[in-house]
Coordinates of C-alpha atoms in Angstrom, one line a residue:
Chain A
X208 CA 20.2 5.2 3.1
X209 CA 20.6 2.8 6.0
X210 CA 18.2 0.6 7.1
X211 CA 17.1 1.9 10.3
X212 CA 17.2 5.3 8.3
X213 CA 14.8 3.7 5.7
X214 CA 12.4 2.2 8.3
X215 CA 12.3 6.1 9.8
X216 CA 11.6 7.3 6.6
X217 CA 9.1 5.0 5.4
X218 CA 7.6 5.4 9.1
X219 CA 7.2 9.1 8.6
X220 CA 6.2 9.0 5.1
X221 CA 3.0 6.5 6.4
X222 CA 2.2 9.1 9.1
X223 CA 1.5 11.5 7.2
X224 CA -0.6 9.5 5.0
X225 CA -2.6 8.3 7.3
X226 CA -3.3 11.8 8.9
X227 CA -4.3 12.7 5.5
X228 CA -6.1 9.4 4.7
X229 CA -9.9 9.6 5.7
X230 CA -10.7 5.8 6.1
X231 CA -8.4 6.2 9.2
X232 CA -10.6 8.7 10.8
X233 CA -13.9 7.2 10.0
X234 CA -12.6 3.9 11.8
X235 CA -11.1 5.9 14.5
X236 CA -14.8 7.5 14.7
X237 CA -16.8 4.1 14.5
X238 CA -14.8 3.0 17.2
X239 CA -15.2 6.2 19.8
X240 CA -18.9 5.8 18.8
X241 CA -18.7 2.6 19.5
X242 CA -17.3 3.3 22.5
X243 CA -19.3 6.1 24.2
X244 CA -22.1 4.2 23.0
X245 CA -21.8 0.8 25.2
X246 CA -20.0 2.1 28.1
X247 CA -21.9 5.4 28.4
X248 CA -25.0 6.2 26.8
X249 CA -26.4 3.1 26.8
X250 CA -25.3 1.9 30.3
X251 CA -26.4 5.7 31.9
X252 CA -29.8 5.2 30.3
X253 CA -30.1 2.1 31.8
X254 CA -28.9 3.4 35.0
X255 CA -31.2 6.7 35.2
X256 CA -34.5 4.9 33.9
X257 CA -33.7 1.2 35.6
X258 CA -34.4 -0.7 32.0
X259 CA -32.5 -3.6 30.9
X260 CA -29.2 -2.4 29.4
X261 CA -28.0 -3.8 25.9
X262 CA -25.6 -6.6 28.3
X263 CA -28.8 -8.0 29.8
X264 CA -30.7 -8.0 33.2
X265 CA -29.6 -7.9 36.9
X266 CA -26.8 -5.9 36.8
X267 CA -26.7 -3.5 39.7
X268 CA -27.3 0.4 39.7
X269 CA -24.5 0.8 42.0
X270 CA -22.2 -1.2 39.4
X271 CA -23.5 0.0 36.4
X272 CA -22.1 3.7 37.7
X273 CA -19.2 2.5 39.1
X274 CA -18.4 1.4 35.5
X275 CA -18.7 5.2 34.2
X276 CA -16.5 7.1 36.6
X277 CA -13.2 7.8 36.1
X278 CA -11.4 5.3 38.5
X279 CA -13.4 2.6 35.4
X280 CA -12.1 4.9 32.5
X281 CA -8.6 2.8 31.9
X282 CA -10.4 0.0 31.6
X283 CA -13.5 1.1 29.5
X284 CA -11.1 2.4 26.9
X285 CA -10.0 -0.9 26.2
X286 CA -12.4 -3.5 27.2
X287 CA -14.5 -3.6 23.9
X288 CA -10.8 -3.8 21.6
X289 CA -10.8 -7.7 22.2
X290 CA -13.9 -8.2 19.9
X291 CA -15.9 -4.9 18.2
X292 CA -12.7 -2.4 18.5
X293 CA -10.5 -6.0 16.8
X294 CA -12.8 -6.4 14.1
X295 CA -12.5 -2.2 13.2
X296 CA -8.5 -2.4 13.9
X297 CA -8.4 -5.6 11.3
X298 CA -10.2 -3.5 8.8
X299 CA -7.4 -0.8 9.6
X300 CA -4.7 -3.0 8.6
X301 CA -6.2 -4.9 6.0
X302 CA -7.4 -1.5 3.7
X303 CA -3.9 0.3 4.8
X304 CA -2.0 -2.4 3.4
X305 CA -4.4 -4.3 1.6
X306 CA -5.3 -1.1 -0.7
X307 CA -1.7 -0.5 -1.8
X308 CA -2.0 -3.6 -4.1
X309 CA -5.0 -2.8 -5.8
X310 CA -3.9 0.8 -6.4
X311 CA -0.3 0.2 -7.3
X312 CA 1.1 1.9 -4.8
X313 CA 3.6 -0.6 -3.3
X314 CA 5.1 -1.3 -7.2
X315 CA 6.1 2.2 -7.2
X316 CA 7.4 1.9 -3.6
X317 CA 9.0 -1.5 -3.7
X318 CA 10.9 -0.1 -6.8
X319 CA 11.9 3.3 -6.1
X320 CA 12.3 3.3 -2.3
X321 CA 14.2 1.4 -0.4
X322 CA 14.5 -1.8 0.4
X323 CA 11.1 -3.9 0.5
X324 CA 11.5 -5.2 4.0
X325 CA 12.2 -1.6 5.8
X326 CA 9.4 -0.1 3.7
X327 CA 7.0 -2.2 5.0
X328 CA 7.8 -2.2 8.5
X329 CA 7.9 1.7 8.1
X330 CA 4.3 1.1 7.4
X331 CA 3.7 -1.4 10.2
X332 CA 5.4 0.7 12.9
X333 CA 3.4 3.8 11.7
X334 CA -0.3 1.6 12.1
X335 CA 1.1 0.5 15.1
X336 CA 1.7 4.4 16.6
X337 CA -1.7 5.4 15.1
X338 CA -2.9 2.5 17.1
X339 CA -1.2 4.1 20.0
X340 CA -2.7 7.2 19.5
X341 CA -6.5 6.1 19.1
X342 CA -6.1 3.8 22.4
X343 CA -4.8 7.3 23.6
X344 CA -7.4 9.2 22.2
X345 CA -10.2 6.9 23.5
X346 CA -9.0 7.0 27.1
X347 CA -9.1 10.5 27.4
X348 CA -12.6 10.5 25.5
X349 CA -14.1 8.9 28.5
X350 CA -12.3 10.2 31.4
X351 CA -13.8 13.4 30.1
X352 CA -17.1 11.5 30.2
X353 CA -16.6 10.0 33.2
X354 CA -15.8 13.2 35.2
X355 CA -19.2 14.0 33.4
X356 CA -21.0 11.1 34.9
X357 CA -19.5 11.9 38.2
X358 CA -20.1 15.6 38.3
X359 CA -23.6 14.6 37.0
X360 CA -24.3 12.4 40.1
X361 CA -22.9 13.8 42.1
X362 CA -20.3 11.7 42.8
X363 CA -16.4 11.8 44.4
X364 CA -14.3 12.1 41.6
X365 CA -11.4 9.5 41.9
X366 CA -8.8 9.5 39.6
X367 CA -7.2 6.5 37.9
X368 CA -3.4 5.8 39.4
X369 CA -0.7 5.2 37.0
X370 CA -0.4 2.1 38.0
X371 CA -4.0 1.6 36.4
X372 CA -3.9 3.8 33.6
X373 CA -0.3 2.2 31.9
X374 CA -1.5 -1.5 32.3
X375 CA -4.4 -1.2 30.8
X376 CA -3.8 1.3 28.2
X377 CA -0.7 -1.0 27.4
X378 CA -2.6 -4.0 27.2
X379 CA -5.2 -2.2 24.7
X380 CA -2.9 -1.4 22.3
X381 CA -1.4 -5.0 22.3
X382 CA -4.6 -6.0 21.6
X383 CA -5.3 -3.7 19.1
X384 CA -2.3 -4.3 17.8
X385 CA -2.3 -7.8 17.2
X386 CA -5.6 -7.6 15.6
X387 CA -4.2 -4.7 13.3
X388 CA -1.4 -6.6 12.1
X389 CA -3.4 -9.9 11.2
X390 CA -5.6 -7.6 9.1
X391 CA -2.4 -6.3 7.1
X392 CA -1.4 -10.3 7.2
X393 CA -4.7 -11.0 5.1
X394 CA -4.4 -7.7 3.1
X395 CA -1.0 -8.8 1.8
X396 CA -1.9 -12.4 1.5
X397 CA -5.5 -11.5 -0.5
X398 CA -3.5 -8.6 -2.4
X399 CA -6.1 -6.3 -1.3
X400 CA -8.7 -5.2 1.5
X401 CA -11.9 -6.5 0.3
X402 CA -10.8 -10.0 0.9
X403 CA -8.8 -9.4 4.4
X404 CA -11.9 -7.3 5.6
X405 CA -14.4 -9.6 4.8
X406 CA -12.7 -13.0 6.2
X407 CA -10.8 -11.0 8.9
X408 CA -15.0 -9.9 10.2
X409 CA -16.1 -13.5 9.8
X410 CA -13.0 -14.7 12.6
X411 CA -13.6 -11.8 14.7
X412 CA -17.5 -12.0 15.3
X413 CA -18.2 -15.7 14.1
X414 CA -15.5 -17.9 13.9
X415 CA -14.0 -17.9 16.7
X416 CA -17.2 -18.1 18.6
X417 CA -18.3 -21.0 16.5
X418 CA -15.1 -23.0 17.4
X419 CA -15.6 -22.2 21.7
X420 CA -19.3 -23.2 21.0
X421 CA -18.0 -26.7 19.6
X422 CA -15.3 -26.7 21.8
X423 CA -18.2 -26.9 24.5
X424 CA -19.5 -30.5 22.9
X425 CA -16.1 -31.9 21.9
X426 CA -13.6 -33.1 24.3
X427 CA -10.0 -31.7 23.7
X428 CA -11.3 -29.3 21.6
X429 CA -10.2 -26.6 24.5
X430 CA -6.3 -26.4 24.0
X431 CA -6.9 -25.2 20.3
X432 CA -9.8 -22.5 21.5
X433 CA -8.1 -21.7 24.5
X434 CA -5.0 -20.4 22.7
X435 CA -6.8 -18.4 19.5
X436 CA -6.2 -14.7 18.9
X437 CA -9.6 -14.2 20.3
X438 CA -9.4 -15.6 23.5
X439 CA -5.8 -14.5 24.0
X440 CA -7.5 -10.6 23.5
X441 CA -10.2 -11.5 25.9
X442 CA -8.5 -13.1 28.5
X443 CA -6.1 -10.1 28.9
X444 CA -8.7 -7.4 29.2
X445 CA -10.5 -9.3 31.0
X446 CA -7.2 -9.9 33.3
X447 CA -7.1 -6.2 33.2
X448 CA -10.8 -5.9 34.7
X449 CA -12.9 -5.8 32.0
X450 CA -16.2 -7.5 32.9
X451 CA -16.6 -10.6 31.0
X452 CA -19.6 -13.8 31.0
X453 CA -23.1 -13.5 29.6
X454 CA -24.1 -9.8 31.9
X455 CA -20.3 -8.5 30.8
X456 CA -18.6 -6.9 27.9
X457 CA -18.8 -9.8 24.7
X458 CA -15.6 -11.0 23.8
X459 CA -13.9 -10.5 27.3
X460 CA -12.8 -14.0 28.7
X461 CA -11.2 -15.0 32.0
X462 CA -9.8 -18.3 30.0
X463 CA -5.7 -17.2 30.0
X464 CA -4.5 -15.5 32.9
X465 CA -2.9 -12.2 32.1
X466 CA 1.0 -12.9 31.8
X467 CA -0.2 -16.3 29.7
X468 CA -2.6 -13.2 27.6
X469 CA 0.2 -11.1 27.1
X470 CA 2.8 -13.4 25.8
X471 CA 0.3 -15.4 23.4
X472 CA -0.5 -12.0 21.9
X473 CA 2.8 -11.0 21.4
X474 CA 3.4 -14.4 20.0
X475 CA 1.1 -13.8 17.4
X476 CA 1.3 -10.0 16.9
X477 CA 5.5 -11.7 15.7
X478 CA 4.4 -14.6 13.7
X479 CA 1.7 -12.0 11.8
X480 CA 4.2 -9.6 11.1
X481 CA 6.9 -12.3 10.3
X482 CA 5.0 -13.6 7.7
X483 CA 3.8 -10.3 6.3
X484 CA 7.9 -9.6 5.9
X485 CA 8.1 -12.9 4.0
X486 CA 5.3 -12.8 1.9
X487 CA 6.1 -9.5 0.8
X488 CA 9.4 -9.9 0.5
X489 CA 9.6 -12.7 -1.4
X490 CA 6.2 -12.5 -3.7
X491 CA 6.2 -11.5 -7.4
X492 CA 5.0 -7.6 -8.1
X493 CA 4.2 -8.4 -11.6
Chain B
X245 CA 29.2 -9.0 -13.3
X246 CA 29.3 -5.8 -15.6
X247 CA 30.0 -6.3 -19.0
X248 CA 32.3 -2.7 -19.9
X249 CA 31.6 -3.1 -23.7
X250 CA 27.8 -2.1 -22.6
X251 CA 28.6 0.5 -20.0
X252 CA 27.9 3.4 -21.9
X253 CA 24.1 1.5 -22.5
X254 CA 21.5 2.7 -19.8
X255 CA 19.5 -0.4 -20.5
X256 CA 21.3 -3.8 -21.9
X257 CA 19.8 -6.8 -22.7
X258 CA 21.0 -10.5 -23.7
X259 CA 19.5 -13.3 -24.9
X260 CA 16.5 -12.0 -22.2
X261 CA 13.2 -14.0 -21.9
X262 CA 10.5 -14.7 -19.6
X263 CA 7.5 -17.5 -19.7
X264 CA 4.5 -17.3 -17.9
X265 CA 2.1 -19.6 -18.0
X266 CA 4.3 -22.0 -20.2
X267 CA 4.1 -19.4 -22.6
X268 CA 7.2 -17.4 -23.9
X269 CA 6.3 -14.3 -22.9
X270 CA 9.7 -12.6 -24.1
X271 CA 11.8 -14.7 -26.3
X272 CA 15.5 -13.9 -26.2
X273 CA 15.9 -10.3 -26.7
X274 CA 19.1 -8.6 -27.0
X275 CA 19.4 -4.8 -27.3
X276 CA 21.5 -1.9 -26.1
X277 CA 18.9 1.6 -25.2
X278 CA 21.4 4.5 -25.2
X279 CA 21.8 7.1 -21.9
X280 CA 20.2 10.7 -22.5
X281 CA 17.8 9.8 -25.2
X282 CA 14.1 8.7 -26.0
X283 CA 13.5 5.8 -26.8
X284 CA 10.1 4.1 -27.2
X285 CA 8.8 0.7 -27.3
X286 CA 6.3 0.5 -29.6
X287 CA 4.4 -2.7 -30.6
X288 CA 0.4 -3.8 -30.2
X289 CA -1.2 -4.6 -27.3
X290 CA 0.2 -7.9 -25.7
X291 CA 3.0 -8.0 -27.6
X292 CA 5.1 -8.1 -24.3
X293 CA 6.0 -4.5 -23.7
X294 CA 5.0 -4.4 -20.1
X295 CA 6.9 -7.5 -19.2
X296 CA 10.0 -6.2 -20.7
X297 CA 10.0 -3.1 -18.7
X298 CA 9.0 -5.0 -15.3
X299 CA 12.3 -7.4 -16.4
X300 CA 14.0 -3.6 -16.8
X301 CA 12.9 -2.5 -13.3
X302 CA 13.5 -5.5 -12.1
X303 CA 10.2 -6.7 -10.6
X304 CA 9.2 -9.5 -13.7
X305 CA 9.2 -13.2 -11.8
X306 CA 10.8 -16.2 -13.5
X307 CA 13.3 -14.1 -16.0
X308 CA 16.5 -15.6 -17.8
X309 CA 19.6 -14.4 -19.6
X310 CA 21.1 -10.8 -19.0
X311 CA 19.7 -7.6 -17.6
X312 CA 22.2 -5.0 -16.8
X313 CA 20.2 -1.2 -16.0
X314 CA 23.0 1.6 -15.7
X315 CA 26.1 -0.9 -14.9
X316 CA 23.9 -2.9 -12.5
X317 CA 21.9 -5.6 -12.2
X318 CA 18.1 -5.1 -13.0
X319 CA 16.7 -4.8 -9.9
X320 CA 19.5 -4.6 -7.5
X321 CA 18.8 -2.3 -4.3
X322 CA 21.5 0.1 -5.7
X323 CA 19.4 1.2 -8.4
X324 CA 16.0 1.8 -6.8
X325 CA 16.7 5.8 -6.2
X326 CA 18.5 5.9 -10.2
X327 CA 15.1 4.4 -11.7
X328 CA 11.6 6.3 -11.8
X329 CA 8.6 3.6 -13.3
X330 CA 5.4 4.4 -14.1
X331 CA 3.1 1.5 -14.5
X332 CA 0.4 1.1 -16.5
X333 CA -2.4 2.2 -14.9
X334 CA -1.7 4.6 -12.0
X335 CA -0.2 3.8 -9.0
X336 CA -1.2 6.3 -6.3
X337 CA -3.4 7.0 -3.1
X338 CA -6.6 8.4 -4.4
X339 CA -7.9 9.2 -1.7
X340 CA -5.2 11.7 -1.0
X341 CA -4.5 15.2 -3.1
X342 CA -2.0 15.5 -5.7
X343 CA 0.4 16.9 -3.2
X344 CA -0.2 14.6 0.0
X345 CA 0.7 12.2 -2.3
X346 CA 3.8 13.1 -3.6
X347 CA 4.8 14.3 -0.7
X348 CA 4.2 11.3 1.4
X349 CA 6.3 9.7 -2.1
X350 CA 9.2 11.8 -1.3
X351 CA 9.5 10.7 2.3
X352 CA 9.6 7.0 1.4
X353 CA 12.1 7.8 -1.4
X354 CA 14.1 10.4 0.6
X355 CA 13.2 12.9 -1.7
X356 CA 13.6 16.6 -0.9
X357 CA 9.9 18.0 0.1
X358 CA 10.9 20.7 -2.3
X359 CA 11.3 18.3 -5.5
X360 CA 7.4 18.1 -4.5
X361 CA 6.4 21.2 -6.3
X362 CA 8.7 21.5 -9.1
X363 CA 7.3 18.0 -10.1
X364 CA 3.7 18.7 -9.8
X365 CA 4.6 21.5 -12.0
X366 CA 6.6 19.3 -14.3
X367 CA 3.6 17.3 -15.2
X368 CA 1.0 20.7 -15.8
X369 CA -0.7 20.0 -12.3
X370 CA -0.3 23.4 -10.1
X371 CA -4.3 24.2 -10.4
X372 CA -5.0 20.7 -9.0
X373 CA -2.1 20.2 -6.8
X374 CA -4.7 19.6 -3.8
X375 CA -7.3 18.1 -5.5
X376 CA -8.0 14.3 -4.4
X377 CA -6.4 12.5 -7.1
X378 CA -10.1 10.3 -7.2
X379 CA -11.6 13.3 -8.5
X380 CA -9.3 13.5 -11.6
X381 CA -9.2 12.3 -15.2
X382 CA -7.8 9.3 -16.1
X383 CA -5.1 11.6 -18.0
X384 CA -4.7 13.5 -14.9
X385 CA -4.1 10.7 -12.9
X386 CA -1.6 9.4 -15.1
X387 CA 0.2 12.4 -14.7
X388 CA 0.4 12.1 -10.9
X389 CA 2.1 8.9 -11.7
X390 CA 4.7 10.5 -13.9
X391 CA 5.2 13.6 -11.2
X392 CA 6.0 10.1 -8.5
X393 CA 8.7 8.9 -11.5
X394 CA 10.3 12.1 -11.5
X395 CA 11.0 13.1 -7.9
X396 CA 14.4 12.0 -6.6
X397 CA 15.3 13.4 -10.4
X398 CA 15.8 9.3 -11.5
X399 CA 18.6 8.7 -14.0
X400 CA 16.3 6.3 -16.0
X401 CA 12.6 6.8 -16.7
X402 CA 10.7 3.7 -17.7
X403 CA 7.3 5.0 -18.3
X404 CA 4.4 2.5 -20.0
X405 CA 1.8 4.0 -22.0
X406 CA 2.5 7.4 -20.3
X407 CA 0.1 8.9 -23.3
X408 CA -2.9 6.8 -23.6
X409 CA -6.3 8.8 -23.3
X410 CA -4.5 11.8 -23.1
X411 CA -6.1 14.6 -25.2
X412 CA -3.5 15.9 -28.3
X413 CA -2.0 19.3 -26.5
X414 CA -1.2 17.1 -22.9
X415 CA 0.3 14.6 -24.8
X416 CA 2.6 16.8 -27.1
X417 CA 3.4 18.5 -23.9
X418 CA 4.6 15.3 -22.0
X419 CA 6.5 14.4 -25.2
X420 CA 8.1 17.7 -24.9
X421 CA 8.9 16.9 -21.6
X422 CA 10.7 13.7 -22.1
X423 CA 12.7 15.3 -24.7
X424 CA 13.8 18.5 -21.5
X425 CA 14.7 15.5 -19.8
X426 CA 16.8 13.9 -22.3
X427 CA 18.4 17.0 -22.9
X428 CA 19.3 16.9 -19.1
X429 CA 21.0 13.9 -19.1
X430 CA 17.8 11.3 -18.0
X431 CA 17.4 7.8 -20.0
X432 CA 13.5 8.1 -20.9
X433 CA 12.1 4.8 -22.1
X434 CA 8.2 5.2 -23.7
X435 CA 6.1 2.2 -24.2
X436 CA 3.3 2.4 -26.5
X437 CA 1.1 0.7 -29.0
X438 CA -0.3 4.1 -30.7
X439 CA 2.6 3.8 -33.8
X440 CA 2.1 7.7 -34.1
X441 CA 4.1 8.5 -31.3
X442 CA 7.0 7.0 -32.7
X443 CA 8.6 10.0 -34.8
X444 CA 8.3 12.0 -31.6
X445 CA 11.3 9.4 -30.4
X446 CA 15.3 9.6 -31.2
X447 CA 14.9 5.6 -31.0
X448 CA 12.9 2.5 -31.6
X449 CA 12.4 -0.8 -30.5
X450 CA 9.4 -2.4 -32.8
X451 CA 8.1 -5.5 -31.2
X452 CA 5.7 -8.2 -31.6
X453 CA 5.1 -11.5 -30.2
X454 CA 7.7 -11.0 -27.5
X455 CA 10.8 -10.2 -30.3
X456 CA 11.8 -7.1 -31.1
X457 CA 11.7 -6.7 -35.1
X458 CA 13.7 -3.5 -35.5
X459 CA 16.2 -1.4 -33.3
X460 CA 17.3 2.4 -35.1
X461 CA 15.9 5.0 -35.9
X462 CA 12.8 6.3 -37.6
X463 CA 14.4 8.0 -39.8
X464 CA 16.5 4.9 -40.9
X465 CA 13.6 2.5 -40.1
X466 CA 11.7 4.3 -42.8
X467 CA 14.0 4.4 -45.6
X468 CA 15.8 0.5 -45.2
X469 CA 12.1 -0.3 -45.4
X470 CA 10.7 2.0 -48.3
X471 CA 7.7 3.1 -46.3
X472 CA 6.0 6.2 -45.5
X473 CA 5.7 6.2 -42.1
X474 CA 6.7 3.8 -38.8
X475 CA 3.4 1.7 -39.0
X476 CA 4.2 1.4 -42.8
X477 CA 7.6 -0.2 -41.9
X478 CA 6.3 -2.3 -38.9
X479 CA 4.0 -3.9 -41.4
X480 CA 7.1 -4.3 -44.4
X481 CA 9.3 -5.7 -41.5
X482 CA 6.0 -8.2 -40.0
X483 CA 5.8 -9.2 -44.1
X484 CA 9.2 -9.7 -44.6
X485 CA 9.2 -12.0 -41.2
X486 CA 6.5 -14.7 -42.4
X487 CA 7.8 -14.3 -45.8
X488 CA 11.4 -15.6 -44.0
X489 CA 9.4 -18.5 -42.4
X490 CA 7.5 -20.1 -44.9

């Protein structure tokens, strides 16, 4: 078998595991809930009853529907993926990779199938194309909502252009992506998900929010918070449109500008799987 | 480079060992395990069975001397489709069925889907074929494991403690099993510390303490040693050892 052959192979055979595996759709669920939840329900309560929505106050009612018809929709499918949607696509990578340690799967892999590297970037390719397919997934979700909302009020329906939809859709799954593959970083690392989960959360949602808040006090603090996974994510939704600050989406940032976004990401969706290839193909099974 | 004296040897070893810890894990072993037979590996727990057979697959760190595994090196990307291994404790998705599982197996091996049946049959698993595997017993589960081993139809079989918890009937039936595939022309190596499984072997390898005290027989282990049966001669041969060293 060849190695492009392998990497096909080992990309197919992780496909149809993780159709078959249900952790994969209870994240993908979590994260549509998630979802519908912030850009729509809460935000079309808000709008219909004029209370406070869960962003804070002062937000027009003429914005707060602009955000939920389908011209928005691009970008609402990806705006929360820099912080909430990260922290669910970590745990995605960290249990799909992380859990073939504790169950033994990857001995018997690693010793029957092909080669260790191809195997593993079967895997990684495969995440990545779920990944793909959930960004996917999501956008449609809430154009159908939005057309909803719009048809609701009343409202012209305007349809998102390509040259919306592909940029931001593109941009989500970079995200997503990057945050996807530093959870299978901290899976293969910890030999297991429970570890990569749990420290992979704590970056997401504290850690990273903790460093910009000292960054705020210290002096040259900025070039190391500037440039973190976080910020990179934030910055290019929020290049994208998201809505960022204290009344926008959390975790959206206007720090990077987008090309600067997209090329740190990159950066660090290579170095993750780079050292996920070393690790694994270097490390002791036994 | 192969050795041709020990071609004809599925499995050869020289002068093999393997410290962990600073301990001597395995401690110069040298053995021959003949093509199209069962053998078995018998010894107590922590003897260093498991170690030899990850040196055999080719996956035991910070190993020394001579491996050689059907003509090649242990553990040399040539091999991976010849060898099936079944570890210890089970080594699949159980959060998959018995099928999903071998058949997402066979696509990382580049098995043929239909090898996925015929070894989920192999291993007395048709009524449960899409049961999720965490809903089995540990027996069944192990089972799953073996059903892995056997798809690609491996040239060598290194299966550890393939038998342990299983109930009396599954486990004569695997034994039978191993002996169809010996027949077929498939090296089956058996780890196990139950010394009643050793007549159901053509060949053993006694170990302890990370040496391997005997390599024959049973037959012969049992008469150049005077006892009744292999746990009998395991104990004349451990006896005869400190008897040597004092």
């Amino acid at each position: 078998m060849t190695t492009v052959n392998a990497v096909l192979a080992s990309t197919r055979a992780e496909l149809l595991r993780l159709r078959k595996w249900p952790a994969l759709w209870v994240m993908t669920g979590a994260w549509l809930l998630l979802n519908v939840m912030f850009v729509y329900v809460f935000n079309y309560l808000s709008y219909t009853t004029g209370s406070t929505t869960p962003r804070g106050e002062g937000i027009p009612k003429e914005a707060l529907l602009a955000e939920m018809l389908p011209a928005a929709a691009p970008i609402s499918a990806v705006q929360g993926l820099p912080m909430f949607g990260g922290a669910i696509m970590m745990i995605l990578g960290a249990l799909a990779i992380g859990s073939g340690y504790g169950w033994g799967t990857w001995k018997t892999v690693f010793t029957q199938g092909p080669s260790r590297l191809a195997t593993t970037a079967g895997s990684l390719v495969a995440l990545v194309l779920a990944i793909v397919a959930i960004v996917a997934l999501t956008f449609v979700l809430d154009l159908g909502l939005s057309t909803l909302v719009a048809a609701t009020e009343s409202q012209t329906i305007v349809w998102p252009g390509l040259g919306d939809i592909a940029p931001a859709l593109g941009g989500g799954v970079l995200i997503a992506s990057m945050w996807m593959l530093g959870g299978a970083l901290i899976g293969t690392l910890a030999k297991g998900p429970a570890l990569g989960v749990g420290l992979g959360l704590v970056w997401v949602l504290a850690v990273e929010n903790l460093l910009r808040g000292v960054a705020n006090l210290l002096g040259g603090m900025d070039v190391v918070t500037d440039h973190l996974p976080g910020t990179a994510a934030g910055s290019l939704a929020g290049g994208l449109g998201a809505g960022g600050g204290t009344d926008g989406t959390p975790g959206v940032f206007t720090t990077l500008d987008t090309a600067s976004a997209s090329w740190l990401l990159v950066a660090y969706l290579v170095v993750f799987a780079g050292i996920t290839a070393v690790v694994v193909r270097r490390r002791d099974l036994a | 480079m192969v050795n041709n004296s020990t071609v004809d040897a599925a499995i050869h070893t020289e002068d093999l060992r393997v410290e962990r810890g600073g301990r001597a894990v395995l401690r110069g072993l040298s053995f021959d395990v003949p093509r199209g037979q069962v053998t078995g590996l018998l010894g107590p727990s922590g003897c260093g069975k498991s170690t030899l057979m990850r040196a055999i697959v080719g996956v035991q760190a910070r190993c020394t001397g001579v491996v050689e595994v059907l003509g090649q090196s242990a553990g040399s990307a040539a091999l991976r489709h010849r060898v099936g291994y079944v570890t210890q404790a089970p080594s699949v998705y159980p959060d998959l069925s018995i099928r999903q599982n071998l058949r997402f197996f066979a696509a990382v091996l580049g098995a043929d889907q239909g090898d996925v049946d015929d070894a989920i049959a192999k291993v007395d698993l048709v009524d449960y074929a899409d049961d999720l595997v965490s809903r089995l017993s540990g027996g069944q589960e192990a089972r799953v494991s073996l059903a892995v081993a056997l798809l690609g139809e491996p040239e060598l079989l290194v299966l550890d403690e393939p038998t342990v918890g299983l109930d009396p009937v599954l486990r004569r039936d695997l034994w039978a099993l191993f002996h169809r595939l010996a027949d077929s022309g498939v090296t089956v190596l058996v780890s196990s510390h139950v010394m009643d499984e050793a007549d159901r072997c053509e060949r053993l390898l006694l170990m302890r303490d990370g040496v391997i005290i005997a390599d024959d027989t049973p037959q012969l282990l049992r008469s150049s040693t005077g006892a009744d049966d292999i746990e009998g001669a395991f104990l004349t041969l451990v006896d005869l050892d400190r008897e040597a060293s004092r």
